[in-house]
CSV table of C-alpha atoms in Angstrom, one decimal:
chain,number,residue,atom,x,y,z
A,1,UNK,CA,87.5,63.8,102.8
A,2,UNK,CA,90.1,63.6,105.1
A,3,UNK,CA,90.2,65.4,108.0
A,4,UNK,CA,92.0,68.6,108.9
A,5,UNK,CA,96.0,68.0,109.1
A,6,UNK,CA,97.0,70.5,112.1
A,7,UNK,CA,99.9,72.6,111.3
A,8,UNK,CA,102.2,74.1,114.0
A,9,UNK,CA,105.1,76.5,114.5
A,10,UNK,CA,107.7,76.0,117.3
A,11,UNK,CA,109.0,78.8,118.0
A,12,UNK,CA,112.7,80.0,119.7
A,13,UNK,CA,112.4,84.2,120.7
A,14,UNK,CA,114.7,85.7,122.0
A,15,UNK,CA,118.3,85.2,122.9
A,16,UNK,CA,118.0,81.7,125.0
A,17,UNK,CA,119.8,78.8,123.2
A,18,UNK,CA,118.6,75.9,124.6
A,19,UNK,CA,116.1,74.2,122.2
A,20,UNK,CA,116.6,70.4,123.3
A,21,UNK,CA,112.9,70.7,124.9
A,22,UNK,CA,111.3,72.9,121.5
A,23,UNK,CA,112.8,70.1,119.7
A,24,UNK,CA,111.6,67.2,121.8
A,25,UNK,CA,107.6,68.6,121.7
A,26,UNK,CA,108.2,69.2,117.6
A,27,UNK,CA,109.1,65.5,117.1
A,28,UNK,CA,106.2,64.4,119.5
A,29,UNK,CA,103.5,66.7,117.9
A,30,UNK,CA,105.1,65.2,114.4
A,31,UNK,CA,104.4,62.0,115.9
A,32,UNK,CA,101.1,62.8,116.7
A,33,UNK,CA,100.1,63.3,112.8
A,34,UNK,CA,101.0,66.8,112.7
A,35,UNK,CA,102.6,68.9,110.4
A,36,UNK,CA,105.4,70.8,112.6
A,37,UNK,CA,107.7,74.0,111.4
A,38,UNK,CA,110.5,74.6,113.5
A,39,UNK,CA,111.4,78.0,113.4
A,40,UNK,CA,115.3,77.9,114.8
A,41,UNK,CA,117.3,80.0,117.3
A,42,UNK,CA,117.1,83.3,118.0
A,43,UNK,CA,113.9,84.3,116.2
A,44,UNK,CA,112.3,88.1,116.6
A,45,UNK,CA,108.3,88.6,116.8
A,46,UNK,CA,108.6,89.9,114.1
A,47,UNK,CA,110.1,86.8,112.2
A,48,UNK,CA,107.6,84.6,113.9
A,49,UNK,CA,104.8,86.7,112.7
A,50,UNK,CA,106.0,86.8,109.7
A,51,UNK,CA,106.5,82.7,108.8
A,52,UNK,CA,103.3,82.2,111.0
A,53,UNK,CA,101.9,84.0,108.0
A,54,UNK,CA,103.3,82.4,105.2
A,55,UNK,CA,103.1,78.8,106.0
A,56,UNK,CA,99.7,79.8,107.6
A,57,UNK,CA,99.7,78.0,111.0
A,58,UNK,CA,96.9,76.7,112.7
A,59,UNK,CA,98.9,76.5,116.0
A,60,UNK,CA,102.3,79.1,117.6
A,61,UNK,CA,104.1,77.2,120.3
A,62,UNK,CA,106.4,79.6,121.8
A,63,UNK,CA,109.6,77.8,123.9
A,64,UNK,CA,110.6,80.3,126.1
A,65,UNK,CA,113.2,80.1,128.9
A,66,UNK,CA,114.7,83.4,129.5
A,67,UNK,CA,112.2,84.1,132.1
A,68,UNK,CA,111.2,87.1,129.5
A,69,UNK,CA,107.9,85.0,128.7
A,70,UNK,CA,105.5,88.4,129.5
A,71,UNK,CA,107.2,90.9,127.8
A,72,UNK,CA,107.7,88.5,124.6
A,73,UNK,CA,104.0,87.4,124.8
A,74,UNK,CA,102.8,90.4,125.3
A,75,UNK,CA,104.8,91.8,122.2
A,76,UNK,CA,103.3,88.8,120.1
A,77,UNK,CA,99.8,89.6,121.0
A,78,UNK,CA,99.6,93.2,120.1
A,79,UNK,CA,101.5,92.2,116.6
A,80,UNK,CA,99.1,89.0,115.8
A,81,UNK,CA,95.8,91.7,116.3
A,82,UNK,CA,98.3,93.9,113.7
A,83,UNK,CA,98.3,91.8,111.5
A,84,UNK,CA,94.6,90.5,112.0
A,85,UNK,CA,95.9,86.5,112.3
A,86,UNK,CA,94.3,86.1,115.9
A,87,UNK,CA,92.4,82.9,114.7
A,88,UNK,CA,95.9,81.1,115.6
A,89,UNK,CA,96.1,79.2,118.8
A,90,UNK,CA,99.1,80.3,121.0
A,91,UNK,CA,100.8,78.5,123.5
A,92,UNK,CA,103.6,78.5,125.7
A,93,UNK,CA,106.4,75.6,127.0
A,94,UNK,CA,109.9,76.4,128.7
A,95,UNK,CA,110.6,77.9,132.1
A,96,UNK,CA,107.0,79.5,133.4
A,97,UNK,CA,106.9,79.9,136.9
A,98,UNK,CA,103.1,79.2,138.1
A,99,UNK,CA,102.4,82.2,139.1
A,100,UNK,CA,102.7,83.9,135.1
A,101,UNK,CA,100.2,81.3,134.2
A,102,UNK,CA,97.1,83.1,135.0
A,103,UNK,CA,98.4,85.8,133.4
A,104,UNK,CA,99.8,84.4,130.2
A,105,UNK,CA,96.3,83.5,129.4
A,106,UNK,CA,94.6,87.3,130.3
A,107,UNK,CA,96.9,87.8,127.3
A,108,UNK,CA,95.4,85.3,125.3
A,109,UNK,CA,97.6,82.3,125.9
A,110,UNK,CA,95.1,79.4,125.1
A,111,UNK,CA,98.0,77.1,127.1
A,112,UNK,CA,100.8,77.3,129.1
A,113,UNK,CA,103.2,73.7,129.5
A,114,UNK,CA,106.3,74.5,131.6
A,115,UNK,CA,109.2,71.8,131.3
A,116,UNK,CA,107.9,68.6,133.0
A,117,UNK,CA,104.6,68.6,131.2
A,118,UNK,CA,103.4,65.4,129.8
A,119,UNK,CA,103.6,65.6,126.1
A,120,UNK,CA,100.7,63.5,125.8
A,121,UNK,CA,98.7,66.4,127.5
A,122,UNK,CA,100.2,69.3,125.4
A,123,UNK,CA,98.6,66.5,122.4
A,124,UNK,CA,95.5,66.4,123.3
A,125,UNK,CA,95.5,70.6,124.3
A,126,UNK,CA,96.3,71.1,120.6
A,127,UNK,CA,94.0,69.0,119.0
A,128,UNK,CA,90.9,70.1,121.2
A,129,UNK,CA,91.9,73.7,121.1
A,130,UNK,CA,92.8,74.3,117.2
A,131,UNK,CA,90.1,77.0,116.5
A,132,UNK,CA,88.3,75.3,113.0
A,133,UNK,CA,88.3,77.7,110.5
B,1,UNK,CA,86.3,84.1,94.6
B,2,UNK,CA,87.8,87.2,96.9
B,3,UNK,CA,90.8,85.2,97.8
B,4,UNK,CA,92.4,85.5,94.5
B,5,UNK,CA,91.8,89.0,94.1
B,6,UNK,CA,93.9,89.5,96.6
B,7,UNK,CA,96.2,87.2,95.7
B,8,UNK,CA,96.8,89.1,92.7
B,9,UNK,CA,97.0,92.4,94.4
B,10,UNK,CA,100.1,90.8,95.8
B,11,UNK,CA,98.5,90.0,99.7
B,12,UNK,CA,101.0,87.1,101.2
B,13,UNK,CA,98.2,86.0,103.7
B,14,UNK,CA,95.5,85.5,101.0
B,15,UNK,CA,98.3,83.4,99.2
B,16,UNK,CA,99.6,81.8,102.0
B,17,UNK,CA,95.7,80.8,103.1
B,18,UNK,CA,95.0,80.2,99.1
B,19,UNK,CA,98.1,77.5,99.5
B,20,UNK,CA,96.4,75.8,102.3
B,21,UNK,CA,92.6,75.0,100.9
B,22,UNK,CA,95.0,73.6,97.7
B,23,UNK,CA,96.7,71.4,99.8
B,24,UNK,CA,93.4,70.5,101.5
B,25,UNK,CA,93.0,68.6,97.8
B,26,UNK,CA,88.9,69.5,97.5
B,27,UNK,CA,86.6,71.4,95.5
B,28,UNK,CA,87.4,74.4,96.8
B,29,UNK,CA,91.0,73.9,95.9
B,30,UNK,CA,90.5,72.8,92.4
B,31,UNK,CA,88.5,75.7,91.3
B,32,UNK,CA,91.1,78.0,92.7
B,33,UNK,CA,93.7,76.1,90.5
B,34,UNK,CA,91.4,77.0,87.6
B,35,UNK,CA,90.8,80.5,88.3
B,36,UNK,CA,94.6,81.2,88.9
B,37,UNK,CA,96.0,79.1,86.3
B,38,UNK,CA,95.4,82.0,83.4
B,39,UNK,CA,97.5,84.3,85.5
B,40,UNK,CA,100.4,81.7,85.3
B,41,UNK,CA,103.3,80.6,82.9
B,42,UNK,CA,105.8,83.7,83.0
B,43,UNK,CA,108.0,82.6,86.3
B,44,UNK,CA,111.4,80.9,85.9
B,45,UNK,CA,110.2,77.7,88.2
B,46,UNK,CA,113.9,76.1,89.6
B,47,UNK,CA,113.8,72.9,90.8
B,48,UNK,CA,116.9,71.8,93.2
B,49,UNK,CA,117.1,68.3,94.0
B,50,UNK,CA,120.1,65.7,95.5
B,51,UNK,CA,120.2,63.6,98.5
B,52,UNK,CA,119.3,64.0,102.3
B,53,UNK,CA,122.2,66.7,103.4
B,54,UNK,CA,123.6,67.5,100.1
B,55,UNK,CA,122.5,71.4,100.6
B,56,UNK,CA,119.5,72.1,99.0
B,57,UNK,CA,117.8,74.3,101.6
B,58,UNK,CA,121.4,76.3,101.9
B,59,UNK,CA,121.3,76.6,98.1
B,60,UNK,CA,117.8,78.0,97.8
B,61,UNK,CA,118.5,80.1,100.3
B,62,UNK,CA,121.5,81.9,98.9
B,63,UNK,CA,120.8,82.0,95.4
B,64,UNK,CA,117.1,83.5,96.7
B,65,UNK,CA,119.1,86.5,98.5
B,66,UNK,CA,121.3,86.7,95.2
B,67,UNK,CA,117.8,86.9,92.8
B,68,UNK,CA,116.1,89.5,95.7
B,69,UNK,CA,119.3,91.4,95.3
B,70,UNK,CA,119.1,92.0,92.0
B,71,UNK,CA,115.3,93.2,92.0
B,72,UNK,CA,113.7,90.0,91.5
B,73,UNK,CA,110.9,88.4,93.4
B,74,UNK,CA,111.6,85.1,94.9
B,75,UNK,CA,109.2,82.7,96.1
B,76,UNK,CA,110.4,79.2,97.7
B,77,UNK,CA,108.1,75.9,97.7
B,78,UNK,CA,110.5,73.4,100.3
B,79,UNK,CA,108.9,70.2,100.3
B,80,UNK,CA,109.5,67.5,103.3
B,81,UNK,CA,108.4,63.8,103.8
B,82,UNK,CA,105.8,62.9,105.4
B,83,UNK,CA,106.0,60.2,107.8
B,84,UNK,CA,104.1,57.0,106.9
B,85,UNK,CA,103.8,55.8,110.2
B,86,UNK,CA,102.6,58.5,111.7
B,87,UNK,CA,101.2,61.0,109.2
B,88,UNK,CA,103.4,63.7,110.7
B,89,UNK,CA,106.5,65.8,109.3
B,90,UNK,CA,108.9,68.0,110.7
B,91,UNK,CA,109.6,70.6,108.0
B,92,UNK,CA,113.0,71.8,108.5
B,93,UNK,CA,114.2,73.4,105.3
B,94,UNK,CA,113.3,77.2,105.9
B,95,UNK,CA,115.1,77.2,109.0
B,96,UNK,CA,118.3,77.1,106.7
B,97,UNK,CA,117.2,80.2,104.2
B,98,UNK,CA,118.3,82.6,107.2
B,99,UNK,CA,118.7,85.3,105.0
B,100,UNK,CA,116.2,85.1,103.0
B,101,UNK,CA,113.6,84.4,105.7
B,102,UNK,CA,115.0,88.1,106.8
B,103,UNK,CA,114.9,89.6,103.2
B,104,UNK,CA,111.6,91.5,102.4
B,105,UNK,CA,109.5,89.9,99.6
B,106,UNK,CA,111.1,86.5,99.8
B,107,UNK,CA,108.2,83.9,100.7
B,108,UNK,CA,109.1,80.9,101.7
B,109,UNK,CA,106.6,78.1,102.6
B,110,UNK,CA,107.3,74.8,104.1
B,111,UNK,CA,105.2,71.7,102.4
B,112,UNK,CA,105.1,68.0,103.3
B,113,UNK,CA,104.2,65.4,100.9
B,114,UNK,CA,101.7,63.9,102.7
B,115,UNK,CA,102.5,60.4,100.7
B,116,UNK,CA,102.8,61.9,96.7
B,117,UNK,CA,105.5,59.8,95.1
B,118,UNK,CA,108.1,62.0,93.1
B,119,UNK,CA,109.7,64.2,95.6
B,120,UNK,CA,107.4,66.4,95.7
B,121,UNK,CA,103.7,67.0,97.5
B,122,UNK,CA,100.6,66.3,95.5
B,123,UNK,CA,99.8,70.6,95.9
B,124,UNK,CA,103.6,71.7,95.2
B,125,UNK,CA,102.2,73.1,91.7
B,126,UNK,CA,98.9,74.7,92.4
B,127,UNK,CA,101.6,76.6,95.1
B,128,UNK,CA,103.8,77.4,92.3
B,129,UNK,CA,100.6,78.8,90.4
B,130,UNK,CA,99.4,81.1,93.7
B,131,UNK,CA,103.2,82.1,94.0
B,132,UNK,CA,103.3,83.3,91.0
B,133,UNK,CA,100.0,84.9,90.8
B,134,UNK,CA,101.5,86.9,94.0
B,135,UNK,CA,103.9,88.4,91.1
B,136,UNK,CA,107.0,86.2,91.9
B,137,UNK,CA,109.3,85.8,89.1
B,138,UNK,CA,111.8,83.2,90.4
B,139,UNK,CA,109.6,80.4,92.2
B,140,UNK,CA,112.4,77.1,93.8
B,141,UNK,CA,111.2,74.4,94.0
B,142,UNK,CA,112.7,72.3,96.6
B,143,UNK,CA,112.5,68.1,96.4
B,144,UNK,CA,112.2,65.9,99.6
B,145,UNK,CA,115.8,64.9,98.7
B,146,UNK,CA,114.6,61.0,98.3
B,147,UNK,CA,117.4,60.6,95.8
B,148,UNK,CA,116.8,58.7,92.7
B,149,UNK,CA,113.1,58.5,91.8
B,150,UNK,CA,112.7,62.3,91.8
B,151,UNK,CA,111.3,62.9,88.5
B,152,UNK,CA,108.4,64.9,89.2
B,153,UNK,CA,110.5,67.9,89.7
B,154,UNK,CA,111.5,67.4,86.4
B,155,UNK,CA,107.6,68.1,84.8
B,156,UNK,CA,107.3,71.1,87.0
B,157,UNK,CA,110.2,73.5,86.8
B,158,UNK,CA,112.0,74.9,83.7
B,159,UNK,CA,115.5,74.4,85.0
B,160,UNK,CA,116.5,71.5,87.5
B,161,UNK,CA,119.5,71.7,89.4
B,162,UNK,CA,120.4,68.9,90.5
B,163,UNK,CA,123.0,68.9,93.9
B,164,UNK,CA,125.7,66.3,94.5
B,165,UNK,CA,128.9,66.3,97.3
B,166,UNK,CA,132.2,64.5,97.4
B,167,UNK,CA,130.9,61.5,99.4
B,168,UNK,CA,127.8,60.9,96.7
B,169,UNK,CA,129.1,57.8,95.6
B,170,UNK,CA,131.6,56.8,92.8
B,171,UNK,CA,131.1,56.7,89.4
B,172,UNK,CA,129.3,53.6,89.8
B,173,UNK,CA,126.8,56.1,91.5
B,174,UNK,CA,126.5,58.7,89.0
B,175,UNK,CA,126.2,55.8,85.9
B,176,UNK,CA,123.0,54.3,87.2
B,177,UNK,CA,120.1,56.5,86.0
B,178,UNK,CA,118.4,58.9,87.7
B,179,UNK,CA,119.5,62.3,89.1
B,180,UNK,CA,122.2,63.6,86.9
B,181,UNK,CA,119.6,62.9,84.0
B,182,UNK,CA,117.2,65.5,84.9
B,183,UNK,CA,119.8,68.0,85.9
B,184,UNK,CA,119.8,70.9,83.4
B,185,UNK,CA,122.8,72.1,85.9
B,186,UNK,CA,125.0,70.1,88.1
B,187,UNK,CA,125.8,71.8,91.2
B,188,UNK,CA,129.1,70.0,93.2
B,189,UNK,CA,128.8,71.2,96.8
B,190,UNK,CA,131.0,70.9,99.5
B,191,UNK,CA,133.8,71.6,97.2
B,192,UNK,CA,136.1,71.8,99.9
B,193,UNK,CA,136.1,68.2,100.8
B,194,UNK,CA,137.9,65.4,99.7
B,195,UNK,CA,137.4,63.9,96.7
B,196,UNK,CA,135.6,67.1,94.7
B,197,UNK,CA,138.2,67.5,91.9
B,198,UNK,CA,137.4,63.8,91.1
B,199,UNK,CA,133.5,64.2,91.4
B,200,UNK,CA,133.9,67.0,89.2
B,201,UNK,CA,135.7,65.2,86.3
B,202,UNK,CA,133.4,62.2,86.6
B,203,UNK,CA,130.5,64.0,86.3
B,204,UNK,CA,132.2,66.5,83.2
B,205,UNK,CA,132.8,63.3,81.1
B,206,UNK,CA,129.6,61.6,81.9
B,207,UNK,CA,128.1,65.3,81.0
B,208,UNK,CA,130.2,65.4,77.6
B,209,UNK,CA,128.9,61.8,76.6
B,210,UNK,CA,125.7,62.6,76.6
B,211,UNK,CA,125.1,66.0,75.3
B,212,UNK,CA,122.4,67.2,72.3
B,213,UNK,CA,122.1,69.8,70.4
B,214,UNK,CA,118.8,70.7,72.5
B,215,UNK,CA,119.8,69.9,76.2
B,216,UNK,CA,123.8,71.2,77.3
B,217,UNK,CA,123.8,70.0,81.0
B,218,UNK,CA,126.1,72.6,83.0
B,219,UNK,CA,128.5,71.7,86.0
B,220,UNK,CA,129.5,74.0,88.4
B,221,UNK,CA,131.6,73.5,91.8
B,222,UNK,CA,129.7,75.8,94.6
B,223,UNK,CA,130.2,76.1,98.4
B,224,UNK,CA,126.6,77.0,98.8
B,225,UNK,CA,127.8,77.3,102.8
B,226,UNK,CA,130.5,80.0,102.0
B,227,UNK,CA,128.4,81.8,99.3
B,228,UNK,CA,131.1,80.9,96.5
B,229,UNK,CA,129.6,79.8,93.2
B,230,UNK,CA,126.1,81.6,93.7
B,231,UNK,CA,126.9,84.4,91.2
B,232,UNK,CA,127.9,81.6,88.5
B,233,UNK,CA,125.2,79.8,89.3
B,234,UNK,CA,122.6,82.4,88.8
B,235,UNK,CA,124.3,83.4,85.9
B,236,UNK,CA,123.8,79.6,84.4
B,237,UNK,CA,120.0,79.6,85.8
B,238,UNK,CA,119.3,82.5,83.5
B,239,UNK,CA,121.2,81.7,80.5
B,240,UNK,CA,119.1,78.2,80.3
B,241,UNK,CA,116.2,79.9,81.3
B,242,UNK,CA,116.7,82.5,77.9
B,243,UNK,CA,118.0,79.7,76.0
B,244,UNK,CA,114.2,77.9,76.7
B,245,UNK,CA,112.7,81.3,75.8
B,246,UNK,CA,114.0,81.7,72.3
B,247,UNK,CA,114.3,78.1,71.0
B,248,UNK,CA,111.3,76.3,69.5
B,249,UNK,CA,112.6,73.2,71.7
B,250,UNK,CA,111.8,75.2,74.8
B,251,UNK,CA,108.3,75.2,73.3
B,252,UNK,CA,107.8,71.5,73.0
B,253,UNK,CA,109.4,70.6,76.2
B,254,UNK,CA,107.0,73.1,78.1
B,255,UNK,CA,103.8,71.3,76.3
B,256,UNK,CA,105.6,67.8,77.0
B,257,UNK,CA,106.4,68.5,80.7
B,258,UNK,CA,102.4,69.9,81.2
B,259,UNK,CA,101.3,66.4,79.6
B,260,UNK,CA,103.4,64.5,81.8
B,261,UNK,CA,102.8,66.2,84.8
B,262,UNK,CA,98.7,65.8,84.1
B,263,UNK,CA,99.5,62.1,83.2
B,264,UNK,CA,100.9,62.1,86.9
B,265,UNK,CA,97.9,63.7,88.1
B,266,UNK,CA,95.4,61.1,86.2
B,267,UNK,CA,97.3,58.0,88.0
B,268,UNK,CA,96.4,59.4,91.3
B,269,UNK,CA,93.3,60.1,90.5
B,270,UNK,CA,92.4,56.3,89.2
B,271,UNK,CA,94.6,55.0,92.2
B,272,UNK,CA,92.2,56.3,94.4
B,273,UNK,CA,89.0,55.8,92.7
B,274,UNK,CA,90.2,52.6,92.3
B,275,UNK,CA,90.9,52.5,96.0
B,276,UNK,CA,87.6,53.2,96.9
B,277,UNK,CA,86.5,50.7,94.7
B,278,UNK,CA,88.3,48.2,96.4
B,279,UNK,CA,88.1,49.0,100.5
B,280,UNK,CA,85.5,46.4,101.7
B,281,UNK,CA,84.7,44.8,98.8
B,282,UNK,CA,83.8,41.2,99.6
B,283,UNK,CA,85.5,39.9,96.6
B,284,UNK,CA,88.8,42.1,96.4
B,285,UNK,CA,88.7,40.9,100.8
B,286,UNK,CA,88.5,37.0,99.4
B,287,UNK,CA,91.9,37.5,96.9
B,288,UNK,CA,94.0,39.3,99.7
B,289,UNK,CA,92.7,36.1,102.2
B,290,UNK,CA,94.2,33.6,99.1
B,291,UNK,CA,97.6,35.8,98.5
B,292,UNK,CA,97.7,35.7,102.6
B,293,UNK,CA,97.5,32.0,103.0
B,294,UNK,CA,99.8,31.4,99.8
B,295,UNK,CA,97.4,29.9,97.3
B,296,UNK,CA,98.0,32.7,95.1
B,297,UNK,CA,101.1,35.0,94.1
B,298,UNK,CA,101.1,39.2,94.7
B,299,UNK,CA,101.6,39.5,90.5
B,300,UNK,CA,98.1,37.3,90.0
B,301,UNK,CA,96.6,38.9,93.3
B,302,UNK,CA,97.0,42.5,91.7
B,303,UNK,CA,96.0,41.5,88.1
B,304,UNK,CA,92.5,40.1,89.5
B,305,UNK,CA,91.8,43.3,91.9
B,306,UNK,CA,93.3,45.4,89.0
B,307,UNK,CA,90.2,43.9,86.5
B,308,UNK,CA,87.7,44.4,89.4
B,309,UNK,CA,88.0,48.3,88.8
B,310,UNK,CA,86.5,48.1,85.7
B,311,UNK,CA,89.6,50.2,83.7
């Protein structure tokens, strides 16, 4: 057999409109032999939940740049134990100052990659951190 | 296996989950295919297929809001290429069902190929199976949008639309074989640019030509952008799909599409037994070294691996 193809969502929520960099880590993540669904603009929690669930996700990257990262985060936590689907790895790109990262993860953030990161390392995070099922 | 039972109580993460072990192509997934199979064969399966930007993803995604409307349940399949450089794929096609991403009951899942010739991913029907095990009624199908070669779709669904637009080529285009032929409706999108009236009379006469008695392709002008057409178009969808029903034609076609499609199924499976056969080998090595340094042709090359398998 094979081995495990790896199968993310980008996701836009919210009301920013700048997706340049969600798009730009999509193609890279495609290029690194993954399977990426791009969710569009302007997406609710409740939306992301909800096509995290039907194409069944290993991964949620979350593209946030609103500076609303806790709130939405924290919004998406409490629905993904809802819904029981907390074997999904989440993380985080966009405009994250430093000092939300520490607390991005006490919310179960398994990643945070503010603009700037590396793709190569935001790679490697998602293949090392994709919890096997 | 608990999975299905669920399924069949109508649970959208057991199918969604169910979808995924299928696509992982193993054991697991096989027997799954046999244990939901029984529970399939009621659902009007829609293929829509045409070129790279002709619409498809729009389409699906209007005439899935025009089925929920009406009480039906939709499930979409939107299948995407996958790269074969880099084993990746971007699946883009749900993030053009807007509506019906919003509408309750509509589930829509993304698929890439992962290298299955046809248009169309090696799992895209055990998904139709778990779709409609879920209790969907209306299951679209939608191709990778490759073009010409897509005839897989054809084996799968019960009615194929097949999409074209204005700048599809001339009649030139539409004479060579290929999409039209496994149309069972013609959708002209984009009927609002140039050259549509003309499209539209090609493809009538080309339509009128080759009618039978047992297969009356329908064309319709849409502007799946705008909305206008849907109504006509699901309209046509259901008419072929009763006309199937109640002639003894529909019958044969359905036991000639499952043969076909299972025919499709059996050349994978040899090409990669055969595959295996073949990786390493010493012998099948020595022939690609000759067809390398020119001392023998790729025809001859293939016919000796080809008797090395044994079939």
């Amino acid at each position: 057999m094979h081995e495990k193809i790896i199968k993310v969502l980008i996701a836009k929520p919210g009301l920013d409109g700048h997706d340049r960099g969600a798009k730009v880590v999509s193609q890279a993540l495609k290029e690194a032999g993954m399977e990426v669904i791009y969710s569009g603009l302007h997406k609710t929690i409740d939306q992301i939940i909800h096509i995290a669930i039907q194409e069944d996700v290993d991964v949620i990257g979350l593209s946030i740049m609103t500076g609303a990262h806790i709130q939405i985060v924290e919004k998406l936590m409490k629905k993904m134990k809802e819904e029981d689907i907390f074997d999904k790895t989440v993380f985080v790109g966009g405009v994250i100052p430093t000092k939300d990262v520490s607390k991005l993860k006490e919310l179960g953030v398994a990643g945070v990659f503010p603009g700037g990161t590396p793709l190569s390392e935001t790679i490697e995070f998602i293949k090392n951190n994709v919890k096997k099922t | 296996m608990e999975l299905i039972k669920k399924v069949l109580q109508g649970d959208e993460k057991s199918a969604a989950r169910l979808i995924s072990i299928i696509e992982e192509g193993g054991d697991e997934g096989n027997r799954a295919i046999s244990l939901i199979f029984p529970h399939t064969g009621r659902a009007h399966i829609i293929g829509v297929t045409g070129a790279p930007g002709s619409g498809k993803s729009t389409l699906i995604g209007k005439l899935a809001v025009s089925f929920a409307d009406k009480g039906r349940k939709v499930g979409i399949i939107a299948v995407d290429p996958t790269s074969s450089k880099d084993n990746g794929a971007f699946l883009g096609d749900r993030l053009r069902m807007r509506n019906a991403e919003k509408t309750e009951d509509i589930f829509i899942r993304s698929m890439a190929n992962r290298g299955y010739p046809g248009g169309i991913a090696k799992a895209t029907a055990g998904a139709i199976y778990v779709l409609e095990a879920l209790g969907k009624e209306i299951i679209m199908v939608e191709t990778v949008g490759a073009g010409q070669s897509e005839i897989q779709i054809y084996s799968l669904c019960n009615t194929v639309i097949t999409l074209l637009t204005p700048d599809c080529g001339d009649e030139i285009q539409l004479m060579k074989a290929g999409l039209i032929e496994i149309g069972d409706i013609v959708a002209i999108n984009k009927t609002d640019n140039a050259g549509a009236e003309d499209l539209l009379a090609n493809v009538a006469a080309y339509i009128e030509q080759h009618k039978t008695k047992s297969r009356q392709t329908r064309v319709l002008a849409i502007q799946a952008d705008k909305g206008s057409g849907i109504e006509n178009l699901t309209d046509a969808l259901n008419a072929h799909f009763s006309f199937l029903n109640e002639n003894s034609h529909g019958k044969d076609l359905k036991k000639i599409k499952l043969k076909t499609f299972m025919l499709a199924l059996l050349k994978e499976e040899i090409w990669n037994k055969s595959l295996n056969v073949l990786t390493g080998n010493e012998r099948f090595e020595g022939i690609v070294k000759k067809l390398e340094k020119g001392e023998i042709d790729p025809y001859a090359a293939a016919q000796m691996a080809s008797e090395m398998t044994g079939l």
